[in-house]
Amino acid sequence: MGSNLFLSRRMVLRPGTDEESVDELAARLGLARHADIPMNEEEGVPRQVIWHAETGPALNYREDVFSALPYVVVTAENSHDLSEFVDIVEAVLDTWRVPELLQTVDANAEPNALPEAILRMGLGAPKEFDQDFFSHVRDALGVDREDVREAALLAMTYQPWSQYETLIENFLEQEGMSEPLEETARIILDELEGMNS
């Protein structure tokens, strides 16, 4: 495959859909397994399995380091092949669609499940800036629970839009947050500034 690849958003798999499900889809599409990379938490490297044929799109299964959520990414040499392949993946595998990622945060009645819903939303966010996702992350930062605020900060790291920088700067001006939360916010702000400068 060439070096100028198109990359899909992360398509987060629902519970019950796992690596085996992706392996079965790859076999049906005639894709061979070419890499199986173990997770390295210290380096922030997710577990990853890659399938592809001699030509055409590649299928990547990964397990997120922060949330342990499994997801699939498609790479292709042109946007048309990418779009077609993404449609197949979403139709065959049980993935969270973009509107559902937002709805689970809106409708999350179970407080203990909210941090994971926020991480899942960040993980599956579109690659280009999206106001709805941004607003949901901003609102989560305002919730008076440290675990929810931390999830909101981590959610920003998946699609590091430059618009998040001002959000974190304003967040850091608040008083009364714990030292670990403040440190997390400062580290993420530094990373965002480094990526977007």
mmCIF file of N, CA and C in Angstrom, residues 1 30-32 34 52-56 77:
data_model
loop_
_atom_site.group_PDB
_atom_site.id
_atom_site.type_symbol
_atom_site.label_atom_id
_atom_site.label_comp_id
_atom_site.label_asym_id
_atom_site.label_seq_id
_atom_site.Cartn_x
_atom_site.Cartn_y
_atom_site.Cartn_z
ATOM 1 N N MET A 1 0.837 -1.189 0.000
ATOM 2 C CA MET A 1 0.000 0.000 0.000
ATOM 3 C C MET A 1 0.875 1.241 0.000
ATOM 4 N N GLY A 30 -11.703 -11.616 2.003
ATOM 5 C CA GLY A 30 -10.468 -12.086 1.376
ATOM 6 C C GLY A 30 -9.225 -11.365 1.851
ATOM 7 N N LEU A 31 -9.253 -10.863 3.088
ATOM 8 C CA LEU A 31 -8.105 -10.149 3.648
ATOM 9 C C LEU A 31 -7.313 -11.089 4.559
ATOM 10 N N ALA A 32 -5.996 -11.084 4.411
ATOM 11 C CA ALA A 32 -5.135 -11.923 5.234
ATOM 12 C C ALA A 32 -4.606 -11.126 6.426
ATOM 13 N N HIS A 34 -1.904 -9.707 8.618
ATOM 14 C CA HIS A 34 -0.506 -9.375 8.339
ATOM 15 C C HIS A 34 0.260 -8.888 9.562
ATOM 16 N N HIS A 52 -5.095 -7.202 5.361
ATOM 17 C CA HIS A 52 -5.225 -6.568 4.044
ATOM 18 C C HIS A 52 -4.887 -7.567 2.947
ATOM 19 N N ALA A 53 -5.286 -7.243 1.736
ATOM 20 C CA ALA A 53 -4.933 -8.030 0.559
ATOM 21 C C ALA A 53 -3.739 -7.351 -0.116
ATOM 22 N N GLU A 54 -3.372 -7.827 -1.309
ATOM 23 C CA GLU A 54 -2.255 -7.219 -2.037
ATOM 24 C C GLU A 54 -2.566 -5.756 -2.391
ATOM 25 N N THR A 55 -3.819 -5.507 -2.748
ATOM 26 C CA THR A 55 -4.256 -4.144 -3.052
ATOM 27 C C THR A 55 -5.568 -3.886 -2.329
ATOM 28 N N GLY A 56 -5.943 -2.620 -2.264
ATOM 29 C CA GLY A 56 -7.218 -2.254 -1.651
ATOM 30 C C GLY A 56 -7.083 -1.888 -0.185
ATOM 31 N N GLU A 77 -6.314 3.794 -0.130
ATOM 32 C CA GLU A 77 -5.495 4.687 -0.948
ATOM 33 C C GLU A 77 -6.300 5.810 -1.586
#
